[in-house]
Coordinates of C-alpha atoms in Angstrom, one line a residue:
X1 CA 54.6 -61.8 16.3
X2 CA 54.4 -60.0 13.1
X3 CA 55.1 -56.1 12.8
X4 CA 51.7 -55.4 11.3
X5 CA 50.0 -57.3 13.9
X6 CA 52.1 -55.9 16.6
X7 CA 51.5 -52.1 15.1
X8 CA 47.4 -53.1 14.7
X9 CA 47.1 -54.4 18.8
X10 CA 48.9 -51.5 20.0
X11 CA 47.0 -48.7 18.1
X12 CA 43.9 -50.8 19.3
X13 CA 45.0 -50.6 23.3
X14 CA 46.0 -46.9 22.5
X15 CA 42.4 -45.7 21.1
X16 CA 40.5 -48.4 23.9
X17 CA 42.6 -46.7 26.7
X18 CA 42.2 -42.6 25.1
X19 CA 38.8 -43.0 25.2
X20 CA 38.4 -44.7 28.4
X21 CA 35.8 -42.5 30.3
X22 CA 37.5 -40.4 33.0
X23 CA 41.1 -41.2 31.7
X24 CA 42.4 -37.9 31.2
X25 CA 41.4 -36.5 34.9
X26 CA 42.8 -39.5 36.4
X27 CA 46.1 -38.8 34.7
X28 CA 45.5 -35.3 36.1
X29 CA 44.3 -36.4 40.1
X30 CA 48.4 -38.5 39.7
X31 CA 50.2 -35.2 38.9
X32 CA 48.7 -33.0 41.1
X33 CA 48.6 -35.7 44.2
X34 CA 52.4 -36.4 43.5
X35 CA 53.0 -33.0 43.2
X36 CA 51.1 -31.8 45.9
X37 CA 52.1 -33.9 48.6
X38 CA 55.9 -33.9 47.3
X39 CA 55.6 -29.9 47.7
X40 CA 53.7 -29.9 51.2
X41 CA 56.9 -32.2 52.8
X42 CA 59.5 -30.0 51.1
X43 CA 57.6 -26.8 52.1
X44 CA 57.1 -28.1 55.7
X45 CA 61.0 -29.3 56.1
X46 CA 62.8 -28.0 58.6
X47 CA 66.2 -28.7 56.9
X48 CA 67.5 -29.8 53.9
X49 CA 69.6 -32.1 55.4
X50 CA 66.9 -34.9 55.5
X51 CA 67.1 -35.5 51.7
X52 CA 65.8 -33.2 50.1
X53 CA 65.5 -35.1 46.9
X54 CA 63.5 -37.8 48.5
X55 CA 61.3 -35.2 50.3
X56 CA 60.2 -33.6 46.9
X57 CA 59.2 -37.1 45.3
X58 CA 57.5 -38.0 48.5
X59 CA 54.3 -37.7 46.7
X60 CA 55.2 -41.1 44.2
X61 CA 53.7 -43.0 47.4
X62 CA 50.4 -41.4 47.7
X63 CA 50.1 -41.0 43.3
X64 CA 51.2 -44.5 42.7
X65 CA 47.3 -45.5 43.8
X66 CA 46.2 -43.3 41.4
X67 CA 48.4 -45.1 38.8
X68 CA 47.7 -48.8 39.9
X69 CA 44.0 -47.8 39.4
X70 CA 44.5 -47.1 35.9
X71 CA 46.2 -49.8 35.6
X72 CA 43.5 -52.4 36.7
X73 CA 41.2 -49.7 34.7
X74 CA 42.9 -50.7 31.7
X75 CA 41.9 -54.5 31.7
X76 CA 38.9 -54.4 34.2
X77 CA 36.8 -52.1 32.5
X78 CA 36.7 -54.6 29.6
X79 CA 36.0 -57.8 31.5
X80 CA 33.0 -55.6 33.2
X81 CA 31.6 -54.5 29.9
X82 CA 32.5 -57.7 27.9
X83 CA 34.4 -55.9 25.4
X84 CA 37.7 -58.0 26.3
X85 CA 35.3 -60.5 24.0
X86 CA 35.9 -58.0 21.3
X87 CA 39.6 -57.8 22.3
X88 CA 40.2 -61.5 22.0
X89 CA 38.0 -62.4 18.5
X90 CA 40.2 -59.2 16.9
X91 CA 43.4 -60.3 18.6
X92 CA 43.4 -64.5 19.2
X93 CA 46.8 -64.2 20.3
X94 CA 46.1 -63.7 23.7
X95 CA 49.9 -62.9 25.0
X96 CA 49.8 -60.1 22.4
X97 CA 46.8 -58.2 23.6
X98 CA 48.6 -58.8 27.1
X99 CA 52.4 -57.5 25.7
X100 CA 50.1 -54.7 23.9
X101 CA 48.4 -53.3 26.7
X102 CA 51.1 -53.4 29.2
X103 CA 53.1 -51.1 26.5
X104 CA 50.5 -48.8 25.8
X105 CA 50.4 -48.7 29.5
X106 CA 53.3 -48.5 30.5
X107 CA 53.8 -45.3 28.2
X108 CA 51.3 -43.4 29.1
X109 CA 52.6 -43.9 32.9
X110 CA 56.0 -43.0 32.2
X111 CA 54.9 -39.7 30.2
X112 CA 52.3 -38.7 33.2
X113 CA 55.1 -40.1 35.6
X114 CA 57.8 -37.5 33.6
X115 CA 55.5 -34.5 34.4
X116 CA 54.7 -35.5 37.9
X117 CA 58.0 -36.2 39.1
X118 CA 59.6 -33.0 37.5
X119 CA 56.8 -30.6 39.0
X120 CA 57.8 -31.8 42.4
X121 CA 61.4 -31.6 42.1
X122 CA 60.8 -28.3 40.8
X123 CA 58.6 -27.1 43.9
X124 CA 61.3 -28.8 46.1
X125 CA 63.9 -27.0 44.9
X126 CA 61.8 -24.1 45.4
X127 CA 60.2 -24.9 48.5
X128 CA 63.6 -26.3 50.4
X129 CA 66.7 -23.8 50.1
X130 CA 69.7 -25.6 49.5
X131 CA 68.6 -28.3 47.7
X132 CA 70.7 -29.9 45.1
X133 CA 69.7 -29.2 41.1
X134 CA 67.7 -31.4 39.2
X135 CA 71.0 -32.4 37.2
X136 CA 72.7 -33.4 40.2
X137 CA 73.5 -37.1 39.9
X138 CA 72.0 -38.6 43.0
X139 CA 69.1 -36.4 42.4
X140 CA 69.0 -37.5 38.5
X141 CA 68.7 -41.1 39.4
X142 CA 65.9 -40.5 41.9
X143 CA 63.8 -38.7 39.3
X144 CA 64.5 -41.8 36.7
X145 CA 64.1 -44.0 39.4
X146 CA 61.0 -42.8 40.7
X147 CA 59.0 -42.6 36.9
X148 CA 60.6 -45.8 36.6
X149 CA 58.5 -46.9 39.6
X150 CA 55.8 -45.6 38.5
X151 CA 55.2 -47.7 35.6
X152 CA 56.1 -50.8 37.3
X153 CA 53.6 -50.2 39.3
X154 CA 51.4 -49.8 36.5
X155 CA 52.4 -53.0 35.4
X156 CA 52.3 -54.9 38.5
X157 CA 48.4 -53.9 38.4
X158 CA 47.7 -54.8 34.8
X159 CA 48.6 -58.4 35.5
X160 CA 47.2 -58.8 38.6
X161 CA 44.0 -57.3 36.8
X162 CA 44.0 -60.1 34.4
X163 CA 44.4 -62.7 37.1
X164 CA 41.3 -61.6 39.6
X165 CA 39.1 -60.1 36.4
X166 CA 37.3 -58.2 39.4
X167 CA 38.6 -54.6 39.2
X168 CA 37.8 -53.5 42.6
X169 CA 38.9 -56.8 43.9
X170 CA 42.7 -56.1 42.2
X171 CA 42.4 -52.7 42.5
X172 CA 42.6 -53.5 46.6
X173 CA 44.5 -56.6 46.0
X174 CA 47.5 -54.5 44.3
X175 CA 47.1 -51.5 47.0
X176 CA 47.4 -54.2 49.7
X177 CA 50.8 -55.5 48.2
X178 CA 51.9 -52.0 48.3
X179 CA 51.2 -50.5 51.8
X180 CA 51.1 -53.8 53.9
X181 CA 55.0 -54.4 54.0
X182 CA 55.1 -50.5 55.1
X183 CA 52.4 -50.8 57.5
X184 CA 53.8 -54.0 59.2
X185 CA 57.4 -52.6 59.1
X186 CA 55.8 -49.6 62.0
X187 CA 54.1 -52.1 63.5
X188 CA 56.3 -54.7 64.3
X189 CA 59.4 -54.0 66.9
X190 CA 62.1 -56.4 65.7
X191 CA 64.7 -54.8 63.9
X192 CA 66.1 -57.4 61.9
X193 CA 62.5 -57.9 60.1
X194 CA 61.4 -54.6 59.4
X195 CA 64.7 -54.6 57.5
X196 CA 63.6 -58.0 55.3
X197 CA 60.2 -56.3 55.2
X198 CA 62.3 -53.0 53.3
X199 CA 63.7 -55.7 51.4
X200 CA 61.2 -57.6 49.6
X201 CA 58.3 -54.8 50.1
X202 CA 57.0 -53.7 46.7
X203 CA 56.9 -50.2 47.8
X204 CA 59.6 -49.6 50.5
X205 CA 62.4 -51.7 48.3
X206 CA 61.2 -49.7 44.7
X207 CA 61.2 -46.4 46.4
X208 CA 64.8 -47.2 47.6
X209 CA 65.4 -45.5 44.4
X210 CA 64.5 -41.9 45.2
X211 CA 67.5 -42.1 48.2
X212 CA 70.1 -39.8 47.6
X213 CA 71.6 -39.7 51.5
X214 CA 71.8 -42.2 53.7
X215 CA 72.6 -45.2 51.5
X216 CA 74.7 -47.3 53.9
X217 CA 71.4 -47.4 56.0
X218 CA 69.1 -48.3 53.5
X219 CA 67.9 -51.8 53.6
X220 CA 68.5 -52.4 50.2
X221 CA 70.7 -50.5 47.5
X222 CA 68.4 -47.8 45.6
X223 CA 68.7 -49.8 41.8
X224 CA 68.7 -53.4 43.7
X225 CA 65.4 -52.4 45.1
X226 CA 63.5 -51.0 42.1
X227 CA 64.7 -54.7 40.9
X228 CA 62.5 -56.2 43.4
X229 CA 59.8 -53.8 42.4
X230 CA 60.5 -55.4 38.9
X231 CA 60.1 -58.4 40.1
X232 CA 56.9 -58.3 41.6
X233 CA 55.6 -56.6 38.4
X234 CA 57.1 -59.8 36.7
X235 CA 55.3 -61.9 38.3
X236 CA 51.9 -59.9 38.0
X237 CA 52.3 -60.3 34.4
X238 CA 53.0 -63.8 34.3
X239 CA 50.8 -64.8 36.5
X240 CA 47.9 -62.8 34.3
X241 CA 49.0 -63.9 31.1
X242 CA 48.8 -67.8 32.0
X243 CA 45.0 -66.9 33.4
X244 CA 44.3 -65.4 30.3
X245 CA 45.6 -68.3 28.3
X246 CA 44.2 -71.1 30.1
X247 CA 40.7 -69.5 30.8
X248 CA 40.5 -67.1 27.7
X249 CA 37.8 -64.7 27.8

């Protein structure tokens, strides 16, 4: 993969995805949801002694939809207009245009993820007296953790977007990954598999990470469990970029 080539396919995916109608007020709708529901837990806490850190960035599970939405945006929007024709005649290397867009991607998610996750630590530590400092170590890692989660995220839905080529379709496939392990964790009684369900969840294993209390409890260690997350965003990828080189456009 040439530099040159590498530079061209990434400015490409940068202008396609700046210009992408309605991109700037989704990146908007993630910050304020994350922030916004991260600063309505704090605010209505009774304590701080329930984790404050984790209350804050409570918001990364409702914003995170927002995010795998751009995601499948990203590639779904092309495949409905035809322009990923375009994509593939000015960039035959299909794996490139994947490894492109999933940078592009990934940075603007991390960038939007920075501002989110910092305006709701912020009104946490406003909101919740006695919460620890931003530059707290537990608290650190949860903020890193939690941006870091963001773009997995992100990721996970750009390759499931190349696999289905439907946006709604992965837009509901990738939401269904992560709230269904959540949802059948409260439903089911046994407590042995809600705790495998924490474990290999998408959603309750990556947001392990924000923990900063409690870890002997937790189904899974906080960086083991963002690993999972990775994981899963792996396989999204992989599994899109051998649809897209086997069926091409």
């Amino acid at each position: 993969m040439g530099r040159p080539a590498w530079r061209r396919a990434c400015r490409a995916e940068w202008t396609k995805l700046r210009t992408e109608p309605g991109l700037w007020w989704l990146l908007a709708c993630a910050v304020a949801v994350t922030v916004a529901v991260g600063a309505a837990a704090s605010g209505t806490a009774r304590c701080c002694g329930d984790d404050p850190a984790r209350l804050a960035l409570s918001g990364v599970a409702v914003g995170q939809a927002v995010v795998a939405v751009l995601g499948v945006l990203c590639v779904g929007g092309e495949y409905g207009t035809g322009m990923i024709h375009t994509t593939l005649a000015a960039v035959p290397a299909r794996t490139r245009v994947l490894a492109a867009k999933a940078v592009v991607v990934g940075a603007a998610v991390a960038a939007v993820g920075l501002v989110a996750v910092l305006g709701s630590l912020l009104a946490g530590h406003l909101l919740l007296p006695g919460a620890p400092a931003m530059t707290d170590g537990p608290t650190l890692r949860a903020a890193v953790g939690s941006v870091l989660y963001l773009v997995l995220v992100a990721l996970l839905a750009l390759g499931l977007a190349f696999a289905v080529r439907e946006g709604a379709v992965a837009a509901g496939t990738v939401l269904a990954l992560l709230y269904l392990f959540p949802l059948i964790a409260h439903v089911v009684t046994d407590p042995w598999l809600q705790r495998q369900l924490g474990r290999i969840g998408p959603m309750p294993a990556g947001l392990a990470v924000q923990a900063t209390t409690g870890l002997d409890r937790l189904p899974i260690a906080p960086w083991a469990g963002l690993g999972v997350l990775a994981l899963w965003a792996a396989a999204g990828l992989l599994l899109g970029g051998a649809v897209l080189r086997r069926r091409g456009a």
